[in-house]
Coordinates of C-alpha atoms and ligand atoms in Angstrom, one line a residue:
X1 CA 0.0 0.0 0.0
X2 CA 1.2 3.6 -0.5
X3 CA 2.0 6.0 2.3
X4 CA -0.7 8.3 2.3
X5 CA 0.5 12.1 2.3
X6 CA 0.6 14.3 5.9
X7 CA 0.4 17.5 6.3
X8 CA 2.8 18.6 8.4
X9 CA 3.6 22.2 6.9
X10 CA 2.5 24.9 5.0
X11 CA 2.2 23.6 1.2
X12 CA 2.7 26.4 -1.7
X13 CA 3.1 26.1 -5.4
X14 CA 6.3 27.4 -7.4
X15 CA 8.5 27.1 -10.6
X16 CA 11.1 27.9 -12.4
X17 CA 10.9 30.3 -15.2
X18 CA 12.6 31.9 -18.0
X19 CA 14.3 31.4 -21.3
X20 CA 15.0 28.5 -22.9
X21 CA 18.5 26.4 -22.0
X22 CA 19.2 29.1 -19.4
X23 CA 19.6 26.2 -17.2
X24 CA 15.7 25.3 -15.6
X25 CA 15.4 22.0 -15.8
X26 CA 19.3 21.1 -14.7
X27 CA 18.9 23.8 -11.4
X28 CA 15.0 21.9 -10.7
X29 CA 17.0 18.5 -10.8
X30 CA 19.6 20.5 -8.3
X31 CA 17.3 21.2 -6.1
X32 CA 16.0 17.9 -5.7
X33 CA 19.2 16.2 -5.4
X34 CA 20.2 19.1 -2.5
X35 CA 17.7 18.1 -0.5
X36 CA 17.5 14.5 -1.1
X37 CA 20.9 15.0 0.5
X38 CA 19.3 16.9 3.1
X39 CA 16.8 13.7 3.2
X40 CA 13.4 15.7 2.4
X41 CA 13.0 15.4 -0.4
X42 CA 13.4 12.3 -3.6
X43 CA 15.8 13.2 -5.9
X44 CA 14.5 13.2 -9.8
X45 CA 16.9 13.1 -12.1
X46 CA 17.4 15.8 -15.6
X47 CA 15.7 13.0 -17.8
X48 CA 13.0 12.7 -16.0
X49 CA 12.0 16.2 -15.5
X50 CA 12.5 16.9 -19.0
X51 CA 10.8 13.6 -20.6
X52 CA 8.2 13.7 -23.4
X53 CA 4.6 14.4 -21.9
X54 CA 3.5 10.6 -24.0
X55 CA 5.5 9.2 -21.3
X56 CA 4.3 10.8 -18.3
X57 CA 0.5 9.5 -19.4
X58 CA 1.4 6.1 -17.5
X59 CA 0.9 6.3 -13.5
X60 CA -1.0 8.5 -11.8
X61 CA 1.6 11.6 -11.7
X62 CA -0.2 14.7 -11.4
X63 CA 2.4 16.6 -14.6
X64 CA 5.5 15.4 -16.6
X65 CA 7.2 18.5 -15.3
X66 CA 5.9 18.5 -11.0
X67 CA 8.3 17.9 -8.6
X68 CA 7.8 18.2 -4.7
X69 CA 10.1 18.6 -2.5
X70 CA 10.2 19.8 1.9
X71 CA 12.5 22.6 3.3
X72 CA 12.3 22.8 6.9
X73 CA 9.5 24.9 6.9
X74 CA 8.2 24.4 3.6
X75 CA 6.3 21.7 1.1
X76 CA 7.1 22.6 -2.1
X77 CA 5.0 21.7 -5.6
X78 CA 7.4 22.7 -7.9
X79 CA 6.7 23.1 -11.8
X80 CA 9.5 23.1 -14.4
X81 CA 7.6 23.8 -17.3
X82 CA 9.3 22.1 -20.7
X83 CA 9.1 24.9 -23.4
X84 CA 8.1 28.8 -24.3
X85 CA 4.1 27.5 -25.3
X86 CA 3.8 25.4 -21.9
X87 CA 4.4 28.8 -20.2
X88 CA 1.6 30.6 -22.1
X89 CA -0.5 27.9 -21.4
X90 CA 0.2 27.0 -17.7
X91 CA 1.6 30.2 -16.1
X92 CA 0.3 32.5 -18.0
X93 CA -3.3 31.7 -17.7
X94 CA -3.1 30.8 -14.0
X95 CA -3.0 27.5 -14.5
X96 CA 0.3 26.4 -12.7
X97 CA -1.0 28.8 -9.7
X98 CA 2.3 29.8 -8.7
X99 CA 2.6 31.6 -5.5
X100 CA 6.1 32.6 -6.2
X101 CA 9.3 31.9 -8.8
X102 CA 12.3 31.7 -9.6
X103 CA 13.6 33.6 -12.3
X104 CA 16.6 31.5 -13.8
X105 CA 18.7 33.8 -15.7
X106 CA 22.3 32.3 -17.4
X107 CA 24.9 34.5 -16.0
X108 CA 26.8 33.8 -19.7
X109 CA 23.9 35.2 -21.5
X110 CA 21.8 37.9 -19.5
X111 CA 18.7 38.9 -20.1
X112 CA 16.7 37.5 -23.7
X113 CA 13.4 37.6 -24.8
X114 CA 11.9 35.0 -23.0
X115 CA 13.5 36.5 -19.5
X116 CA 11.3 39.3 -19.8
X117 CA 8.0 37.9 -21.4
X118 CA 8.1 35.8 -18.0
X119 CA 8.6 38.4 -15.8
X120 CA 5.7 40.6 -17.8
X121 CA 3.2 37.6 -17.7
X122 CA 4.2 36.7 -14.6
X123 CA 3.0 39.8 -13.2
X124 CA -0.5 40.0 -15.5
X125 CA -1.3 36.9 -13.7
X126 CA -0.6 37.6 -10.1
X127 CA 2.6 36.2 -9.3
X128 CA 3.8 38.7 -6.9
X129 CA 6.7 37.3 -5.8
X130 CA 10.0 36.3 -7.7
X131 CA 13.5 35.2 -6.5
X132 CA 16.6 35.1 -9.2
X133 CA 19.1 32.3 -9.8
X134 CA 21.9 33.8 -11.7
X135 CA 22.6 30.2 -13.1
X136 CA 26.1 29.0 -14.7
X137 CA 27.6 31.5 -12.1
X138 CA 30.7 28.9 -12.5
X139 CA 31.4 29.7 -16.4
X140 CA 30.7 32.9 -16.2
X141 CA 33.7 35.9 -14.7
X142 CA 32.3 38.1 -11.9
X143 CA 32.0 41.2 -13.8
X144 CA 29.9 40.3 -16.5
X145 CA 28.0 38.4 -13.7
X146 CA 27.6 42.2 -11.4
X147 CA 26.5 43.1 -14.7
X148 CA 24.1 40.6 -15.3
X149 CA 22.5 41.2 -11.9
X150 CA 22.3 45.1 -12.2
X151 CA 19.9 43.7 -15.5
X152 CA 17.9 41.6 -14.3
X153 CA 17.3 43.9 -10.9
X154 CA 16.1 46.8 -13.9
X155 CA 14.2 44.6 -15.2
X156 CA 12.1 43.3 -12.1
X157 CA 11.6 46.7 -11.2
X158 CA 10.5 48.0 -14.3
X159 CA 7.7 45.5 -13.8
X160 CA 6.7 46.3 -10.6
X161 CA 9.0 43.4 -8.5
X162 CA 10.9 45.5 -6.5
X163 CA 14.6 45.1 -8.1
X164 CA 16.6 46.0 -5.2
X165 CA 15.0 44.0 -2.3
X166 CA 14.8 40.8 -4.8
X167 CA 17.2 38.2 -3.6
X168 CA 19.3 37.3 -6.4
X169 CA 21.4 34.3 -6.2
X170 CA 24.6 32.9 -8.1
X171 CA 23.8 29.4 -8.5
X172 CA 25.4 26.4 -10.6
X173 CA 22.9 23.9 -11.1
X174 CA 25.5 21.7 -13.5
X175 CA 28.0 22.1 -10.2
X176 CA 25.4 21.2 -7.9
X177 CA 24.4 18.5 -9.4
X178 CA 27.4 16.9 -9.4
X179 CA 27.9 17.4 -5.4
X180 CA 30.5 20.4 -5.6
X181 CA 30.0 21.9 -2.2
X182 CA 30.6 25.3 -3.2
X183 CA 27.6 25.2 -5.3
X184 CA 25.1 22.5 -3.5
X185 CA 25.8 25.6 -0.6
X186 CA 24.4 28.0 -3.3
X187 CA 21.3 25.8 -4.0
X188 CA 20.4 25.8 -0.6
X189 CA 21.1 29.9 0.0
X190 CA 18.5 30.0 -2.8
X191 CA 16.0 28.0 -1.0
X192 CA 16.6 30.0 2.1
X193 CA 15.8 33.0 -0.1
X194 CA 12.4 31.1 -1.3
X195 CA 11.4 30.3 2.6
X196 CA 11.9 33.7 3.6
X197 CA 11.2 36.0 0.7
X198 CA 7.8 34.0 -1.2
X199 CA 5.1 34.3 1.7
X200 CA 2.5 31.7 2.9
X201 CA -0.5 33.1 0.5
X202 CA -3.7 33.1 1.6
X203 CA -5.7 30.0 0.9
X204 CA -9.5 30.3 0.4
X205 CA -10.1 26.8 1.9
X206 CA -13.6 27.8 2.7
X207 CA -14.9 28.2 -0.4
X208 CA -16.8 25.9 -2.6
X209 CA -14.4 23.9 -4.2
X210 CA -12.8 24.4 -7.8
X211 CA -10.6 23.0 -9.9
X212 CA -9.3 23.3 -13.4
X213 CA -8.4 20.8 -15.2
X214 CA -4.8 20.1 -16.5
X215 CA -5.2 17.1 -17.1
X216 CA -7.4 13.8 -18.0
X217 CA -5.9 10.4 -17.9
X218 CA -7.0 6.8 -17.5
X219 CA -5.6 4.4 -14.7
X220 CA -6.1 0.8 -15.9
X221 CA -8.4 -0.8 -13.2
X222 CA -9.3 2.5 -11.5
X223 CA -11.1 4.5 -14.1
X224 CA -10.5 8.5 -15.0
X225 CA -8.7 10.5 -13.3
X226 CA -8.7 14.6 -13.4
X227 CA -5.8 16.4 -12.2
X228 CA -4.7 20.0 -11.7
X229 CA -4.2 22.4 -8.7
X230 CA -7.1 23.1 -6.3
X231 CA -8.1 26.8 -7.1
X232 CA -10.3 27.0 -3.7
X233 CA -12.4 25.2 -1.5
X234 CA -11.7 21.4 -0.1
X235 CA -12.7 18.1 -1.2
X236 CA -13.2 15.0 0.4
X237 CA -13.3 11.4 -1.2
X238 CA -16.6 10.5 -1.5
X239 CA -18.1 14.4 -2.4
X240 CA -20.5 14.9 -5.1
X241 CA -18.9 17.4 -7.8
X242 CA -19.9 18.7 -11.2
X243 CA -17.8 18.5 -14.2
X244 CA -18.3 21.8 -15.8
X245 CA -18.1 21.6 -19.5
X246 CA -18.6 18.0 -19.8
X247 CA -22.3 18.5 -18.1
X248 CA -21.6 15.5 -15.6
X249 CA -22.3 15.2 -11.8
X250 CA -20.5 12.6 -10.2
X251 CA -18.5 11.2 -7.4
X252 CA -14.8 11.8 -6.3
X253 CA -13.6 8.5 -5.1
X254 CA -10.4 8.6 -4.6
X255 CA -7.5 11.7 -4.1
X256 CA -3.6 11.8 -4.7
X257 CA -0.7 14.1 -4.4
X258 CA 2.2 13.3 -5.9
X259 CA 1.3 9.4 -5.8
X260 CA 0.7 9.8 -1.9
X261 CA -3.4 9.0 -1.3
X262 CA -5.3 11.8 0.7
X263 CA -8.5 12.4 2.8
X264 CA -8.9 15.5 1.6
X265 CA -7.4 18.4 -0.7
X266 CA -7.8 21.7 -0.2
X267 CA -6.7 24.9 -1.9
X268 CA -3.4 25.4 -3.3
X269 CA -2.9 21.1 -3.8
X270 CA -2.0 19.8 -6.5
X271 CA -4.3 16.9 -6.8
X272 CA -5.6 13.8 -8.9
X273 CA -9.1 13.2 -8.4
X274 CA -10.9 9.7 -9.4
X275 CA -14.1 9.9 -10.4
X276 CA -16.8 7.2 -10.4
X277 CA -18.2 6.5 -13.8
X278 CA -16.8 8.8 -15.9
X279 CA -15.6 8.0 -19.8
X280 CA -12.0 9.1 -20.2
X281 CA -13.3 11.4 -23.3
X282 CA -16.2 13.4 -21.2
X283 CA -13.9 15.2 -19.7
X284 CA -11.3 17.0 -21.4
X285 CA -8.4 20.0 -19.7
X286 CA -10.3 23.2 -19.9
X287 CA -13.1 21.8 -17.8
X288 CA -13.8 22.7 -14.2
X289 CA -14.6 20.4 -11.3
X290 CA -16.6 22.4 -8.9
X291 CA -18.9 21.4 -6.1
X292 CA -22.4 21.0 -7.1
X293 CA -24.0 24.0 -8.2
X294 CA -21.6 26.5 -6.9
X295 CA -20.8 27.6 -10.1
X296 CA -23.0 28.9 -12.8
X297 CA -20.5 28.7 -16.7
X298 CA -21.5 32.1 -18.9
X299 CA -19.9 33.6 -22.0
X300 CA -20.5 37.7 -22.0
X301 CA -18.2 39.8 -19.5
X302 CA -16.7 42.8 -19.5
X303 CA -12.7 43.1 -18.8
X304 CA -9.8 45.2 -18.8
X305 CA -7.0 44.1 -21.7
X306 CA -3.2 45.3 -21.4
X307 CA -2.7 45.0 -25.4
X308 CA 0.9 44.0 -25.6
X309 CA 3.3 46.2 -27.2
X310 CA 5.2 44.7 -30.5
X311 CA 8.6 44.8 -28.1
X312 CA 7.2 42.9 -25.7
X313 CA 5.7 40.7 -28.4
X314 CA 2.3 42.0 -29.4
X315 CA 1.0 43.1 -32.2
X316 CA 1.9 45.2 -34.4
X317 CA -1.6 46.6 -35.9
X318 CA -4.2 48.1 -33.7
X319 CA -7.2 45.7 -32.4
X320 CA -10.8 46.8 -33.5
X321 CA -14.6 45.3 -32.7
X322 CA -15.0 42.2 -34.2
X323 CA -11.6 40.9 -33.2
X324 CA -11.6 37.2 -32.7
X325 CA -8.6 35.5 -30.9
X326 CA -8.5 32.7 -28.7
X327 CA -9.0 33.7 -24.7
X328 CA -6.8 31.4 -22.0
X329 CA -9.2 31.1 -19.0
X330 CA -8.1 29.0 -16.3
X331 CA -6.7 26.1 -18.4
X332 CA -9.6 26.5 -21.2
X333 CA -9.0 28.1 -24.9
X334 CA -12.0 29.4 -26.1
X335 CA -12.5 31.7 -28.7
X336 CA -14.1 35.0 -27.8
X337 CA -15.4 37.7 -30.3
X338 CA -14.1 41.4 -28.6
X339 CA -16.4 44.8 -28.7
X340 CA -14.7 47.8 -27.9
X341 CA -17.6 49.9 -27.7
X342 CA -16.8 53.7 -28.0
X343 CA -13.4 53.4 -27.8
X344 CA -13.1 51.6 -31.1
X345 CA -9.4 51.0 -31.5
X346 CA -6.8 49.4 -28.9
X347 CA -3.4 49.9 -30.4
X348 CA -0.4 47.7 -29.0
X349 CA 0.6 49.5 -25.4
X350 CA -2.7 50.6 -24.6
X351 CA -4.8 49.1 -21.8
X352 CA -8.5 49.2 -22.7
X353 CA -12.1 48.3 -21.3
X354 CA -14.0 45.4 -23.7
X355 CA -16.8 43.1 -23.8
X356 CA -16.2 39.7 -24.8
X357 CA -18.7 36.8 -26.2
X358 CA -17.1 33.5 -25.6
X359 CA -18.0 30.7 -28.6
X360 CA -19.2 28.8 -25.3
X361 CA -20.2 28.9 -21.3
X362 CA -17.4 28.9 -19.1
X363 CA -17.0 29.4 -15.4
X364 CA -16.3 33.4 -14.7
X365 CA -16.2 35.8 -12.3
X366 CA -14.9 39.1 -11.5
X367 CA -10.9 39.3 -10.9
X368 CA -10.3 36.6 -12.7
X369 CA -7.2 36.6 -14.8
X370 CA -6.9 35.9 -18.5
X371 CA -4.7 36.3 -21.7
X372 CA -5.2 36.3 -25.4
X373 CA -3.5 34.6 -28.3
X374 CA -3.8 34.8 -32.0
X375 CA -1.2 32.2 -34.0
X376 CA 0.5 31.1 -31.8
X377 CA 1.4 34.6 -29.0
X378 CA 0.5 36.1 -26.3
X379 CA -1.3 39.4 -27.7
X380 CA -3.0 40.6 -24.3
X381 CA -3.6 40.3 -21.2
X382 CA -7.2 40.7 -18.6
X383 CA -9.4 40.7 -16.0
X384 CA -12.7 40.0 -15.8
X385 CA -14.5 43.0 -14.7
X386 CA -18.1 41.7 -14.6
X387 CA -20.3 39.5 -15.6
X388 CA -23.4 40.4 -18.6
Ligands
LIG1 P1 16.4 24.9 -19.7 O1 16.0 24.9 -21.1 O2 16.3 26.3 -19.1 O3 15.6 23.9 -18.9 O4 17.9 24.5 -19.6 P2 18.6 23.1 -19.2 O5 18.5 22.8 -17.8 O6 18.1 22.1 -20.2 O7 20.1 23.5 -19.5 C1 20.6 23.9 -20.8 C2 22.1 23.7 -21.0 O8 22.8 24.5 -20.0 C3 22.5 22.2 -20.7 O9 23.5 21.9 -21.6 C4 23.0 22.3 -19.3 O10 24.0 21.3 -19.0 C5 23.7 23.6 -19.2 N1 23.7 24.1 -17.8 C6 22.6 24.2 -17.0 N2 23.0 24.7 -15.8 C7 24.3 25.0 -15.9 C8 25.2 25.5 -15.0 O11 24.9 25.8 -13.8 N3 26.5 25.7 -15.4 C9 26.9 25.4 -16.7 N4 28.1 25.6 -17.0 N5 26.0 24.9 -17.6 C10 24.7 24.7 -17.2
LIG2 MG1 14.0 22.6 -19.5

């Protein structure tokens, strides 16, 4: 039998961001080897951090890309997501929840374009707190890497982060990973700086229970399971919930973090969820598992859109009515048709008031967080303002 997971601390959800071979997935192997050594934590290897999502589909794991880990103080979800479009897709839209990240920046390189889109939509969706690894710190000479750090501080602040008071640490995930002291040391200062500087958010663990689905996968013998992170509210196995967008009511009957069972989950997990009777194709991510009729899906709301600028990846041409891109809500993609009302014209840079008509009923409220894409990028950014 499996050990079933105890809460003993406070649980909060991170991950690593920023551009591409800066060094994420090697410093999220790092830190699981540093504190294997510390013995909290399993350590998971490079490979299987950065394996093909195919293989994941096996076992109830809740993403390819989770790890969890324990400080002292801490439990730890910890998301290393595999390329640029998982980003958009799980950070961006609030999916991945994360209450805090680390910014991993290569001390050879600086600052490039995926450094600062994750920073920007980092902060569209809430994440108010960031801590920098200034990664490769053992290739790199110490001026270029005073340099580096001056950047990414201008950077953080320009984006509302607070540069100075930022911890920034010089880390070598390669180093680490191989056991060199001197840098397994630097791992754990940059845990100590996650402890201390990413608070305990406030969890909403008396509200009716919701959860967006990531994910939808089939455990021979056991039947469908649902997974993602538990937006707000608690559920027990054995409550009645309704799958929103798959119009079916059923049972949870059984709950996992991280392969551990559990009573019950509550906001902030990171959860599977078994549920009686339900065909592996009802339910599909984009759906929401919500307690019975707490939730009522709709499709007209009015919002307030950041249009990104063409630097920061936008467009280039202005956005009029009739605009028709796809809206990231939760982990749904819906398309939407925009109406800008009086205003008429949002050019790139400009942050405007809209209504939107969704091509179908999803679950919204006010203050909830969105973005918009069109072939393939992020063009905006919301908030759901009210509801029509
Ligand atoms: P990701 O795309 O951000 O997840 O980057 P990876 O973790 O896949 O690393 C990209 C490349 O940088 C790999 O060849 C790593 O071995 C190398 N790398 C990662 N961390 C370090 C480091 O601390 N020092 C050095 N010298 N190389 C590193
Ligand atoms: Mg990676």
């Amino acid at each position: 039998p499996k050990t079933a997971y105890v809460r003993t601390k406070p649980h909060l959800n991170i991950g690593t961001m920023g551009h591409v071979d800066h060094g994420k997935t090697t410093l999220t192997a790092a830190i699981t080897k540093v504190l294997s050594d510390r013995g909290t934590g399993t350590f998971v290897p490079f490979d299987r951090i950065d394996r093909a999502p195919e293989e994941a589909a096996r076992g109830i794991t809740i993403n390819i890309s989770h790890v969890e880990y324990e400080t002292d103080t801490r439990h730890y979800a910890h998301v290393d997501m595999p390329g640029h479009a998982d980003y958009i897709k799980n950070m961006v839209t609030g999916a991945a929840q994360l209450d805090g990240a680390i910014l991993v920046v290569s001390a050879l390189d600086g600052i490039m374009p995926q450094t600062a889109e994750h920073v920007l939509l980092a902060r569209q969706v809430g994440v108010n707190h960031i801590v920098v690894a200034l990664n490769k710190a053992d290739a790199g000479d110490d001026e270029l890497t005073d340099l580096v750090e001056l950047e990414v501080r201008e950077l953080l602040t320009e984006h509302g982060y607070g540069g100075d008071a930022a911890p920034v640490v010089r880390v070598s995930g390669l180093r680490a990973l191989e056991g060199d002291p001197r840098w397994t040391g630097a791992v754990e200062a940059l845990l100590d700086a996650i402890d201390t500087y990413v608070p305990m958010p406030v969890r909403y663990t008396d509200a009716p229970f919701l959860l967006p689905v990531e994910n939808v996968l089939t455990i021979t013998g056991r039947g469908t399971v649902v997974t993602g992170a538990v937006e707000r509210g608690t559920v027990r196995v054995g409550d009645r919930v309704d799958v929103l967008g798959a119009g079916i009511e059923t049972v949870v009957t059984g709950l996992e973090t991280f392969g551990k069972p559990m009573e019950s989950a509550e906001a902030g997990d990171n959860v599977a969820l078994l549920l009686r009777g339900t065909q592996r194709d009802a339910v599909r991510r984009g759906h929401v598992v919500a307690a019975p009729g707490s939730v009522v899906p709709s499709r007209r709301f009015t919002a307030q859109v950041y249009v990104l600028s063409a630097r920061e990846g936008g467009r280039t041409t202005p956005v009029t009515s009739g605009y028709r891109p796809q809206f990231y809500i939760r982990t749904a993609d819906v398309v939407g048709d925009i109406d800008l009302g009086e205003t008429a014209v949002a050019r790139p840079g400009d942050t405007v008031t809209l209504t939107v008509e969704l091509g179908r009923d999803v679950p919204l409220e006010a203050g909830l967080g969105f973005a918009i894409r069109e072939g393939g990028r992020t063009v905006g950014a919301g908030t759901v303002t009210s509801l029509l």
